[in-house]
mmCIF file of C-alpha atoms in Angstrom:
data_model
loop_
_atom_site.group_PDB
_atom_site.id
_atom_site.type_symbol
_atom_site.label_atom_id
_atom_site.label_comp_id
_atom_site.label_asym_id
_atom_site.label_seq_id
_atom_site.Cartn_x
_atom_site.Cartn_y
_atom_site.Cartn_z
ATOM 1 C CA UNK J 7 104.734 98.989 28.871
ATOM 2 C CA UNK J 8 106.415 99.757 25.496
ATOM 3 C CA UNK J 9 104.967 102.989 24.066
ATOM 4 C CA UNK J 10 106.998 103.452 20.895
ATOM 5 C CA UNK J 11 109.766 101.924 18.798
ATOM 6 C CA UNK J 12 112.258 103.948 16.739
ATOM 7 C CA UNK J 13 114.656 102.425 14.197
ATOM 8 C CA UNK J 14 117.786 104.551 13.772
ATOM 9 C CA UNK J 15 120.534 103.917 11.206
ATOM 10 C CA UNK J 16 124.265 104.370 11.810
ATOM 11 C CA UNK J 17 124.206 107.937 10.414
ATOM 12 C CA UNK J 18 121.598 108.968 13.014
ATOM 13 C CA UNK J 19 118.439 109.092 10.850
ATOM 14 C CA UNK J 20 115.147 107.759 12.228
ATOM 15 C CA UNK J 21 113.866 105.752 9.259
ATOM 16 C CA UNK J 22 110.918 103.987 10.927
ATOM 17 C CA UNK J 23 108.772 104.605 13.984
ATOM 18 C CA UNK J 24 105.851 102.683 15.484
ATOM 19 C CA UNK J 25 103.590 103.836 18.330
ATOM 20 C CA UNK J 26 101.320 101.487 20.307
ATOM 21 C CA UNK J 27 99.771 103.750 22.934
ATOM 22 C CA UNK J 28 100.132 107.509 22.516
ATOM 23 C CA UNK J 29 102.384 109.098 19.902
ATOM 24 C CA UNK J 30 105.757 109.974 21.449
ATOM 25 C CA UNK J 31 107.573 112.845 19.747
ATOM 26 C CA UNK J 32 110.778 112.075 17.853
ATOM 27 C CA UNK J 33 112.528 114.695 19.974
ATOM 28 C CA UNK J 34 112.821 112.080 22.764
ATOM 29 C CA UNK J 35 115.585 110.498 20.646
ATOM 30 C CA UNK J 36 117.775 113.596 21.207
ATOM 31 C CA UNK J 37 118.837 112.050 24.529
ATOM 32 C CA UNK J 38 119.827 108.912 22.628
ATOM 33 C CA UNK J 39 121.848 110.919 20.073
ATOM 34 C CA UNK J 40 123.711 112.681 22.920
ATOM 35 C CA UNK J 41 124.640 109.303 24.426
ATOM 36 C CA UNK J 42 125.671 108.086 20.968
ATOM 37 C CA UNK J 43 128.040 111.055 20.551
ATOM 38 C CA UNK J 44 129.656 110.360 23.935
ATOM 39 C CA UNK J 45 130.217 106.666 23.081
ATOM 40 C CA UNK J 46 133.284 106.006 20.950
ATOM 41 C CA UNK J 47 131.694 102.994 19.218
ATOM 42 C CA UNK J 48 128.109 101.983 18.434
ATOM 43 C CA UNK J 49 128.389 98.965 20.760
ATOM 44 C CA UNK J 50 129.277 101.264 23.681
ATOM 45 C CA UNK J 51 125.986 103.205 23.709
ATOM 46 C CA UNK J 52 124.327 102.492 27.100
ATOM 47 C CA UNK J 53 121.404 100.055 26.681
ATOM 48 C CA UNK J 54 119.276 102.044 29.179
ATOM 49 C CA UNK J 55 119.090 105.853 28.977
ATOM 50 C CA UNK J 56 116.886 107.702 31.494
ATOM 51 C CA UNK J 57 115.197 110.961 30.376
ATOM 52 C CA UNK J 58 112.956 113.282 32.469
ATOM 53 C CA UNK J 59 109.717 111.541 31.409
ATOM 54 C CA UNK J 60 110.793 108.308 29.641
ATOM 55 C CA UNK J 61 113.354 105.528 29.578
ATOM 56 C CA UNK J 62 115.047 104.659 26.280
ATOM 57 C CA UNK J 63 116.116 101.021 25.929
ATOM 58 C CA UNK J 64 118.104 100.020 22.859
ATOM 59 C CA UNK J 65 119.888 97.175 21.100
ATOM 60 C CA UNK J 66 122.337 97.556 18.205
ATOM 61 C CA UNK J 67 122.204 94.885 15.504
ATOM 62 C CA UNK J 68 122.905 94.848 11.759
ATOM 63 C CA UNK J 69 124.066 98.512 11.944
ATOM 64 C CA UNK J 70 120.614 99.567 13.196
ATOM 65 C CA UNK J 71 119.625 100.847 16.641
ATOM 66 C CA UNK J 72 116.252 99.516 17.819
ATOM 67 C CA UNK J 73 115.144 102.037 20.470
ATOM 68 C CA UNK J 74 112.100 101.334 22.656
ATOM 69 C CA UNK J 75 110.449 104.139 24.627
ATOM 70 C CA UNK J 76 108.792 103.304 27.964
ATOM 71 C CA UNK J 77 107.167 105.612 30.534
ATOM 72 C CA UNK J 78 107.035 103.393 33.618
ATOM 73 C CA UNK J 79 109.693 101.216 35.234
ATOM 74 C CA UNK J 80 109.836 97.683 33.790
ATOM 75 C CA UNK J 81 112.555 94.989 33.970
ATOM 76 C CA UNK J 82 115.029 96.261 31.318
ATOM 77 C CA UNK J 83 116.018 92.752 30.190
ATOM 78 C CA UNK J 84 112.351 92.080 29.391
ATOM 79 C CA UNK J 85 112.314 94.949 26.869
ATOM 80 C CA UNK J 86 115.802 94.143 25.520
ATOM 81 C CA UNK J 87 114.814 90.500 24.950
ATOM 82 C CA UNK J 88 111.701 91.683 23.105
ATOM 83 C CA UNK J 89 113.820 93.951 20.853
ATOM 84 C CA UNK J 90 116.084 90.998 20.023
ATOM 85 C CA UNK J 91 112.937 89.005 19.151
ATOM 86 C CA UNK J 92 111.877 91.798 16.778
ATOM 87 C CA UNK J 93 115.259 91.664 14.995
ATOM 88 C CA UNK J 94 115.172 87.841 14.780
ATOM 89 C CA UNK J 95 111.618 87.963 13.380
ATOM 90 C CA UNK J 96 112.613 90.465 10.661
ATOM 91 C CA UNK J 97 115.579 88.245 9.784
ATOM 92 C CA UNK J 98 113.300 85.213 9.593
ATOM 93 C CA UNK J 99 110.760 87.029 7.404
ATOM 94 C CA UNK J 100 113.076 88.849 4.991
ATOM 95 C CA UNK J 101 116.296 86.769 5.060
ATOM 96 C CA UNK J 102 118.328 89.792 6.175
ATOM 97 C CA UNK J 103 117.571 92.629 8.562
ATOM 98 C CA UNK J 104 118.834 95.839 6.970
ATOM 99 C CA UNK J 105 117.552 99.370 6.365
ATOM 100 C CA UNK J 106 116.794 98.919 2.615
ATOM 101 C CA UNK J 107 114.951 95.612 3.245
ATOM 102 C CA UNK J 108 112.853 97.113 6.082
ATOM 103 C CA UNK J 109 111.956 100.100 3.866
ATOM 104 C CA UNK J 110 111.014 97.801 0.966
ATOM 105 C CA UNK J 111 108.712 95.728 3.203
ATOM 106 C CA UNK J 112 107.409 98.528 5.393
ATOM 107 C CA UNK J 113 103.765 97.337 5.256
ATOM 108 C CA UNK J 114 104.673 93.822 6.450
ATOM 109 C CA UNK J 115 106.945 95.331 9.139
ATOM 110 C CA UNK J 116 104.049 97.392 10.558
ATOM 111 C CA UNK J 117 101.675 94.397 10.389
ATOM 112 C CA UNK J 118 104.185 92.175 12.232
ATOM 113 C CA UNK J 119 104.870 94.812 14.908
ATOM 114 C CA UNK J 120 101.114 95.266 15.403
ATOM 115 C CA UNK J 121 100.784 91.519 16.149
ATOM 116 C CA UNK J 122 103.902 91.264 18.310
ATOM 117 C CA UNK J 123 102.676 93.886 20.795
ATOM 118 C CA UNK J 124 99.104 94.457 21.962
ATOM 119 C CA UNK J 125 98.643 97.885 23.593
ATOM 120 C CA UNK J 126 102.367 97.814 24.424
ATOM 121 C CA UNK J 127 102.466 94.282 25.885
ATOM 122 C CA UNK J 128 104.104 91.310 24.058
ATOM 123 C CA UNK J 129 101.480 89.076 22.465
ATOM 124 C CA UNK J 130 102.786 86.835 19.657
ATOM 125 C CA UNK J 131 106.568 86.595 19.410
ATOM 126 C CA UNK J 132 106.818 83.045 18.054
ATOM 127 C CA UNK J 133 107.844 82.986 14.400
ATOM 128 C CA UNK J 134 105.485 80.089 13.524
ATOM 129 C CA UNK J 135 102.419 81.893 14.866
ATOM 130 C CA UNK J 136 103.383 85.185 13.216
ATOM 131 C CA UNK J 137 103.825 83.487 9.838
ATOM 132 C CA UNK J 138 100.272 82.131 10.040
ATOM 133 C CA UNK J 139 98.949 85.562 11.041
ATOM 134 C CA UNK J 140 101.041 87.568 8.546
ATOM 135 C CA UNK J 141 102.243 85.659 5.469
ATOM 136 C CA UNK J 142 105.942 86.294 4.672
ATOM 137 C CA UNK J 143 106.376 88.428 1.522
ATOM 138 C CA UNK J 144 107.111 86.703 -1.793
ATOM 139 C CA UNK J 145 107.334 88.248 -5.272
ATOM 140 C CA UNK J 146 104.090 86.517 -6.368
ATOM 141 C CA UNK J 147 102.224 87.571 -3.210
ATOM 142 C CA UNK J 148 103.433 91.169 -3.618
ATOM 143 C CA UNK J 149 102.196 91.257 -7.251
ATOM 144 C CA UNK J 150 98.802 89.769 -6.280
ATOM 145 C CA UNK J 151 98.433 92.221 -3.364
ATOM 146 C CA UNK J 152 99.239 95.155 -5.655
ATOM 147 C CA UNK J 153 96.640 94.088 -8.233
ATOM 148 C CA UNK J 154 93.846 92.998 -5.847
ATOM 149 C CA UNK J 155 94.510 95.458 -3.012
ATOM 150 C CA UNK J 156 94.622 92.611 -0.456
ATOM 151 C CA UNK J 157 97.171 92.278 2.389
ATOM 152 C CA UNK J 158 99.424 89.579 3.840
ATOM 153 C CA UNK J 159 97.173 89.155 6.891
ATOM 154 C CA UNK J 160 95.895 85.549 7.255
ATOM 155 C CA UNK J 161 92.135 84.743 7.182
ATOM 156 C CA UNK J 162 92.019 82.710 10.398
ATOM 157 C CA UNK J 163 93.646 82.511 13.810
ATOM 158 C CA UNK J 164 96.814 80.377 14.036
ATOM 159 C CA UNK J 165 96.131 76.815 15.167
ATOM 160 C CA UNK J 166 98.904 76.933 17.779
ATOM 161 C CA UNK J 167 97.722 80.144 19.460
ATOM 162 C CA UNK J 168 95.087 78.396 21.620
ATOM 163 C CA UNK J 169 96.963 75.134 22.302
ATOM 164 C CA UNK J 170 99.256 74.258 25.227
ATOM 165 C CA UNK J 171 102.209 74.369 22.798
ATOM 166 C CA UNK J 172 101.655 77.779 21.144
ATOM 167 C CA UNK J 173 105.100 77.634 19.509
ATOM 168 C CA UNK J 174 104.124 74.705 17.251
ATOM 169 C CA UNK J 175 101.377 74.669 14.631
ATOM 170 C CA UNK J 176 99.233 71.564 14.181
ATOM 171 C CA UNK J 177 99.191 69.308 11.115
ATOM 172 C CA UNK J 178 102.879 69.724 10.207
ATOM 173 C CA UNK J 179 103.917 67.332 7.391
ATOM 174 C CA UNK J 180 107.329 66.713 5.811
ATOM 175 C CA UNK J 181 108.546 64.142 3.303
ATOM 176 C CA UNK J 182 112.074 64.321 4.801
ATOM 177 C CA UNK J 183 112.082 64.379 8.596
ATOM 178 C CA UNK J 184 115.243 65.937 9.985
ATOM 179 C CA UNK J 185 116.547 67.624 13.131
ATOM 180 C CA UNK J 186 119.822 69.573 13.089
ATOM 181 C CA UNK J 187 121.486 71.191 16.090
ATOM 182 C CA UNK J 188 124.366 73.708 15.982
ATOM 183 C CA UNK J 189 126.431 74.195 19.149
ATOM 184 C CA UNK J 190 128.089 77.600 18.658
ATOM 185 C CA UNK J 191 130.492 79.011 21.244
ATOM 186 C CA UNK J 192 131.999 82.484 21.314
ATOM 187 C CA UNK J 193 135.085 83.031 23.453
ATOM 188 C CA UNK J 194 135.854 86.444 24.986
ATOM 189 C CA UNK J 195 139.329 86.744 26.473
ATOM 190 C CA UNK J 196 142.053 89.163 27.510
ATOM 191 C CA UNK J 197 145.594 87.732 27.407
ATOM 192 C CA UNK J 198 148.431 89.629 29.070
ATOM 193 C CA UNK J 199 151.962 90.333 27.838
ATOM 194 C CA UNK J 200 153.391 87.054 29.157
ATOM 195 C CA UNK J 201 150.620 84.926 27.598
ATOM 196 C CA UNK J 202 148.654 84.210 30.767
ATOM 197 C CA UNK J 203 144.883 84.702 30.846
ATOM 198 C CA UNK J 204 143.553 87.776 32.663
ATOM 199 C CA UNK J 205 139.907 87.012 31.948
ATOM 200 C CA UNK J 206 138.109 84.490 29.755
ATOM 201 C CA UNK J 207 134.516 83.431 29.335
ATOM 202 C CA UNK J 208 132.412 81.532 26.830
ATOM 203 C CA UNK J 209 128.977 82.542 25.559
ATOM 204 C CA UNK J 210 127.330 79.528 23.941
ATOM 205 C CA UNK J 211 124.087 78.842 22.083
ATOM 206 C CA UNK J 212 122.399 75.766 20.666
ATOM 207 C CA UNK J 213 120.494 76.694 17.510
ATOM 208 C CA UNK J 214 118.101 74.127 16.067
ATOM 209 C CA UNK J 215 116.488 73.525 12.699
ATOM 210 C CA UNK J 216 113.751 70.948 13.248
ATOM 211 C CA UNK J 217 111.537 69.782 10.384
ATOM 212 C CA UNK J 218 109.527 66.869 11.782
ATOM 213 C CA UNK J 219 106.024 65.639 10.934
ATOM 214 C CA UNK J 220 103.276 65.614 13.581
ATOM 215 C CA UNK J 221 103.889 66.381 17.257
ATOM 216 C CA UNK J 222 107.262 64.821 18.170
ATOM 217 C CA UNK J 223 108.620 64.884 21.712
ATOM 218 C CA UNK J 224 112.432 65.158 21.792
ATOM 219 C CA UNK J 225 115.001 64.573 24.525
ATOM 220 C CA UNK J 226 118.579 65.818 24.228
ATOM 221 C CA UNK J 227 121.227 64.685 26.715
ATOM 222 C CA UNK J 228 124.827 65.841 27.184
ATOM 223 C CA UNK J 229 128.011 63.993 28.139
ATOM 224 C CA UNK J 230 128.903 66.738 30.658
ATOM 225 C CA UNK J 231 125.838 68.907 31.447
ATOM 226 C CA UNK J 232 127.459 70.273 34.631
ATOM 227 C CA UNK J 233 129.577 72.546 32.400
ATOM 228 C CA UNK J 234 126.479 74.587 31.582
ATOM 229 C CA UNK J 235 126.170 77.583 33.818
ATOM 230 C CA UNK J 236 123.674 80.445 33.720
ATOM 231 C CA UNK J 237 121.365 78.749 31.181
ATOM 232 C CA UNK J 238 118.474 80.423 29.341
ATOM 233 C CA UNK J 239 115.905 78.154 27.621
ATOM 234 C CA UNK J 240 113.354 78.424 24.853
ATOM 235 C CA UNK J 241 109.824 78.224 26.401
ATOM 236 C CA UNK J 242 109.384 74.727 24.905
ATOM 237 C CA UNK J 243 111.931 73.170 27.337
ATOM 238 C CA UNK J 244 110.501 71.395 30.398
ATOM 239 C CA UNK J 245 112.460 73.052 33.180
ATOM 240 C CA UNK J 246 111.590 70.538 35.942
ATOM 241 C CA UNK J 247 113.147 67.697 33.942
ATOM 242 C CA UNK J 248 116.309 69.740 33.376
ATOM 243 C CA UNK J 249 116.583 70.545 37.106
ATOM 244 C CA UNK J 250 116.203 66.938 38.209
ATOM 245 C CA UNK J 251 117.948 64.950 35.436
ATOM 246 C CA UNK J 252 119.938 67.531 33.429
ATOM 247 C CA UNK J 253 118.135 66.373 30.259
ATOM 248 C CA UNK J 254 116.472 68.700 27.745
ATOM 249 C CA UNK J 255 112.936 67.463 27.068
ATOM 250 C CA UNK J 256 110.771 69.472 24.667
ATOM 251 C CA UNK J 257 108.178 69.561 21.871
ATOM 252 C CA UNK J 258 110.116 71.628 19.315
ATOM 253 C CA UNK J 259 108.799 74.591 17.330
ATOM 254 C CA UNK J 260 108.624 73.988 13.585
ATOM 255 C CA UNK J 261 111.682 75.314 11.727
ATOM 256 C CA UNK J 262 114.578 77.397 13.101
ATOM 257 C CA UNK J 263 114.784 78.395 16.755
ATOM 258 C CA UNK J 264 117.287 78.928 19.594
ATOM 259 C CA UNK J 265 116.947 76.034 22.018
ATOM 260 C CA UNK J 266 119.166 77.475 24.739
ATOM 261 C CA UNK J 267 121.952 79.909 25.470
ATOM 262 C CA UNK J 268 124.549 79.419 28.210
ATOM 263 C CA UNK J 269 127.601 80.943 29.808
ATOM 264 C CA UNK J 270 130.849 79.345 31.019
ATOM 265 C CA UNK J 271 132.884 81.743 33.140
ATOM 266 C CA UNK J 272 134.976 79.561 35.472
ATOM 267 C CA UNK J 273 138.544 80.554 34.549
ATOM 268 C CA UNK J 274 139.921 76.999 34.778
ATOM 269 C CA UNK J 275 137.251 75.647 32.386
ATOM 270 C CA UNK J 276 138.005 78.082 29.546
ATOM 271 C CA UNK J 277 140.697 76.766 27.190
ATOM 272 C CA UNK J 278 142.408 79.386 25.003
ATOM 273 C CA UNK J 279 142.563 77.989 21.436
ATOM 274 C CA UNK J 280 145.232 80.307 19.935
ATOM 275 C CA UNK J 281 148.364 82.082 21.110
ATOM 276 C CA UNK J 282 150.221 85.141 19.804
ATOM 277 C CA UNK J 283 154.005 85.596 20.088
ATOM 278 C CA UNK J 284 154.864 89.268 19.764
ATOM 279 C CA UNK J 285 157.903 91.491 19.768
ATOM 280 C CA UNK J 286 157.045 95.181 19.358
ATOM 281 C CA UNK J 287 159.747 97.692 20.271
ATOM 282 C CA UNK J 288 160.090 101.474 20.013
ATOM 283 C CA UNK J 289 163.497 103.077 20.598
ATOM 284 C CA UNK J 290 163.818 106.499 22.229
ATOM 285 C CA UNK J 291 166.430 107.997 19.915
ATOM 286 C CA UNK J 292 165.594 106.167 16.675
ATOM 287 C CA UNK J 293 162.799 106.948 14.205
ATOM 288 C CA UNK J 294 162.434 103.221 13.499
ATOM 289 C CA UNK J 295 160.658 100.520 15.494
ATOM 290 C CA UNK J 296 160.519 96.729 15.203
ATOM 291 C CA UNK J 297 157.278 94.812 14.784
ATOM 292 C CA UNK J 298 156.908 91.028 14.754
ATOM 293 C CA UNK J 299 153.945 88.770 15.572
ATOM 294 C CA UNK J 300 153.321 85.036 15.106
ATOM 295 C CA UNK J 301 149.953 83.304 15.544
ATOM 296 C CA UNK J 302 149.651 79.619 16.452
ATOM 297 C CA UNK J 303 147.053 77.072 17.594
ATOM 298 C CA UNK J 304 146.776 75.817 21.192
ATOM 299 C CA UNK J 305 144.335 73.313 22.770
ATOM 300 C CA UNK J 306 142.351 72.840 19.534
ATOM 301 C CA UNK J 307 142.086 68.999 19.717
ATOM 302 C CA UNK J 308 143.780 68.776 16.312
ATOM 303 C CA UNK J 309 141.105 70.925 14.612
ATOM 304 C CA UNK J 310 142.115 73.627 12.110
ATOM 305 C CA UNK J 311 141.898 77.280 13.134
ATOM 306 C CA UNK J 312 140.525 79.203 10.142
ATOM 307 C CA UNK J 313 139.221 82.639 9.184
ATOM 308 C CA UNK J 314 141.947 84.247 11.304
ATOM 309 C CA UNK J 315 142.193 88.048 11.161
ATOM 310 C CA UNK J 316 144.417 90.273 13.285
ATOM 311 C CA UNK J 317 143.721 93.968 13.926
ATOM 312 C CA UNK J 318 145.788 96.398 15.968
ATOM 313 C CA UNK J 319 145.423 100.113 16.668
ATOM 314 C CA UNK J 320 148.948 101.526 16.435
ATOM 315 C CA UNK J 321 150.111 104.565 18.471
ATOM 316 C CA UNK J 322 149.742 108.056 16.952
ATOM 317 C CA UNK J 323 153.507 108.401 16.543
ATOM 318 C CA UNK J 324 153.663 105.607 13.917
ATOM 319 C CA UNK J 325 153.793 107.225 10.450
ATOM 320 C CA UNK J 326 154.013 104.067 8.340
ATOM 321 C CA UNK J 327 154.830 100.374 8.497
ATOM 322 C CA UNK J 328 156.893 98.214 6.182
ATOM 323 C CA UNK J 329 155.856 94.622 6.903
ATOM 324 C CA UNK J 330 156.147 91.204 5.243
ATOM 325 C CA UNK J 331 153.563 88.501 5.998
ATOM 326 C CA UNK J 332 154.500 84.804 5.641
ATOM 327 C CA UNK J 333 150.902 84.230 4.476
ATOM 328 C CA UNK J 334 147.746 86.223 3.839
ATOM 329 C CA UNK J 335 147.459 89.950 3.138
ATOM 330 C CA UNK J 336 147.973 92.966 5.375
ATOM 331 C CA UNK J 337 147.117 96.672 5.256
ATOM 332 C CA UNK J 338 148.059 99.709 7.318
ATOM 333 C CA UNK J 339 146.035 102.922 7.226
ATOM 334 C CA UNK J 340 148.389 105.873 7.991
ATOM 335 C CA UNK J 341 145.387 108.114 8.830
ATOM 336 C CA UNK J 342 143.531 105.917 11.350
ATOM 337 C CA UNK J 343 146.763 104.038 12.342
ATOM 338 C CA UNK J 344 144.901 100.736 12.040
ATOM 339 C CA UNK J 345 146.879 97.636 11.051
ATOM 340 C CA UNK J 346 144.885 94.664 9.726
ATOM 341 C CA UNK J 347 146.187 91.254 8.661
ATOM 342 C CA UNK J 348 143.974 88.654 7.009
ATOM 343 C CA UNK J 349 145.744 85.399 7.892
ATOM 344 C CA UNK J 350 143.239 82.736 6.739
ATOM 345 C CA UNK J 351 143.975 79.180 7.945
ATOM 346 C CA UNK J 352 146.751 78.362 10.419
ATOM 347 C CA UNK J 353 149.055 75.546 9.361
ATOM 348 C CA UNK J 354 150.695 74.187 12.583
ATOM 349 C CA UNK J 355 153.771 73.061 10.582
ATOM 350 C CA UNK J 356 154.383 76.586 9.220
ATOM 351 C CA UNK J 357 153.019 79.218 11.605
ATOM 352 C CA UNK J 358 151.967 82.521 10.002
ATOM 353 C CA UNK J 359 154.041 85.544 10.968
ATOM 354 C CA UNK J 360 154.100 89.260 10.171
ATOM 355 C CA UNK J 361 157.380 91.106 10.637
ATOM 356 C CA UNK J 362 159.029 94.343 9.624
ATOM 357 C CA UNK J 363 159.754 97.911 10.699
ATOM 358 C CA UNK J 364 157.737 100.958 11.755
ATOM 359 C CA UNK J 365 158.535 104.558 10.767
ATOM 360 C CA UNK J 366 158.091 106.875 13.739
ATOM 361 C CA UNK J 367 157.803 110.651 14.016
ATOM 362 C CA UNK J 368 161.248 112.211 14.283
ATOM 363 C CA UNK J 369 161.932 113.711 17.685
ATOM 364 C CA UNK J 370 158.719 112.370 19.238
ATOM 365 C CA UNK J 371 159.034 110.545 22.541
ATOM 366 C CA UNK J 372 158.388 106.818 22.485
ATOM 367 C CA UNK J 373 154.711 105.803 22.980
ATOM 368 C CA UNK J 374 153.543 105.308 26.588
ATOM 369 C CA UNK J 375 152.108 101.878 25.909
ATOM 370 C CA UNK J 376 152.332 99.126 23.323
ATOM 371 C CA UNK J 377 149.333 98.437 21.062
ATOM 372 C CA UNK J 378 146.814 95.697 21.800
ATOM 373 C CA UNK J 379 146.114 92.951 19.264
ATOM 374 C CA UNK J 380 142.532 91.923 18.501
ATOM 375 C CA UNK J 381 141.933 88.488 16.984
ATOM 376 C CA UNK J 382 139.048 86.892 15.102
ATOM 377 C CA UNK J 383 139.003 83.171 14.258
ATOM 378 C CA UNK J 384 136.757 80.142 13.749
ATOM 379 C CA UNK J 385 137.242 76.465 14.597
ATOM 380 C CA UNK J 386 134.788 74.027 13.021
ATOM 381 C CA UNK J 387 133.676 70.838 14.804
ATOM 382 C CA UNK J 388 134.945 71.974 18.205
ATOM 383 C CA UNK J 389 133.137 73.329 21.260
ATOM 384 C CA UNK J 390 135.976 74.865 23.238
ATOM 385 C CA UNK J 391 134.158 74.384 26.583
ATOM 386 C CA UNK J 392 134.211 70.615 25.980
ATOM 387 C CA UNK J 393 130.404 70.399 25.784
ATOM 388 C CA UNK J 394 129.275 67.301 23.867
ATOM 389 C CA UNK J 395 125.807 66.062 22.946
ATOM 390 C CA UNK J 396 125.362 62.476 24.089
ATOM 391 C CA UNK J 397 122.159 61.471 22.285
ATOM 392 C CA UNK J 398 118.944 62.768 20.781
ATOM 393 C CA UNK J 399 115.806 60.639 21.109
ATOM 394 C CA UNK J 400 112.310 61.117 19.720
ATOM 395 C CA UNK J 401 109.006 59.892 21.185
ATOM 396 C CA UNK J 402 105.390 60.195 20.098
ATOM 397 C CA UNK J 403 105.963 59.488 16.378
ATOM 398 C CA UNK J 404 106.707 56.224 14.519
ATOM 399 C CA UNK J 405 109.130 57.389 11.782
ATOM 400 C CA UNK J 406 112.937 57.617 12.145
ATOM 401 C CA UNK J 407 114.247 61.148 11.624
ATOM 402 C CA UNK J 408 117.670 62.129 10.268
ATOM 403 C CA UNK J 409 119.696 63.771 13.078
ATOM 404 C CA UNK J 410 122.815 65.926 12.919
ATOM 405 C CA UNK J 411 124.955 67.867 15.428
ATOM 406 C CA UNK J 412 127.524 70.486 14.420
ATOM 407 C CA UNK J 413 129.998 72.311 16.677
ATOM 408 C CA UNK J 414 131.737 75.631 16.118
ATOM 409 C CA UNK J 415 133.961 77.919 18.195
ATOM 410 C CA UNK J 416 134.621 81.532 17.220
ATOM 411 C CA UNK J 417 136.264 84.562 18.772
ATOM 412 C CA UNK J 418 134.130 87.254 20.361
ATOM 413 C CA UNK J 419 136.200 90.046 21.900
ATOM 414 C CA UNK J 420 139.610 88.365 21.948
ATOM 415 C CA UNK J 421 142.412 90.717 22.919
ATOM 416 C CA UNK J 422 146.140 90.179 23.409
ATOM 417 C CA UNK J 423 148.087 92.851 25.256
ATOM 418 C CA UNK J 424 151.681 93.568 24.234
#
């Protein structure tokens, strides 16, 4: 199974390594560095890299590559999912997952990794169980450990490890009982010159924060569950009930967890929440070009589009740009030719626009193609797929919990061609 794990920062330094079976030499990462050089961006490094004697499987998160080394063929998604679990666990333990934080808590990191894999096979990947096995670091605990020479390892086995619901510990008690669910959707789209959609899909997740006393049994139903396609569940969900009734029935883990992730790819179901009007022209004889873009909301159910940023890689022939935004701030880097515009909120009554001129190289022929525009945005209290939670019920406990549902749509890779 998984032999070794290497953590590599964005400058190509291996700052942490962990071996479960035999020690694999660092030189195996040379194949990874070659692939990294060939890829233009960190996200474009292939997730699976074959070498003569090993396979390297990697994920890139928080500007760190998590590279697993395996010697026999295994389902790649199995290893990639495990690597994502490792990142999520570090985030849960330390608040953030970054190189300085991992280096500061290196002892806890090794203890956690030792529990997560046993002889290269996943053992305990549930955050609740790990926190009972290895106590999360606090300033007081660190001071006590330094003075007494003790470690963060717990004295006894986790209560949930041997039960039929290993993701939930027994004897959970809260004074305030609450269950919050966040429906977060990310829209990836490519829009052509005329404004019609070439491709669009939605990646959605439902993240939960459940703090309930005892052993509650929850059911979550949707207004339109048929929208959900290609669904991946947390192990706590009873799959048979979902198949027959399209209802999520589960005993939740304690604290934060991802209940499910889903995918909506049917072109007619994906609404595009913003549009871009653009007029970008280069003249053959002139050393000046015109640039004008306007961003506006579309199919947002009256919700405000906020956190809007526009980025565009201009052609090499553009020397400088003289632009005036109607709102927000803009910047153009003459070296990298990158134009960025921080728009902020869109007011439908007064649409934000950016217009002006471009200085082009004298005598150079006009660029072969117009630049593409990349957008980022957020819309609170809207799931763009139209997914809506109908009701959340609790059984098995007498008290009445406080329940809350929040929706959010944001842009993933959202590109407009000009």
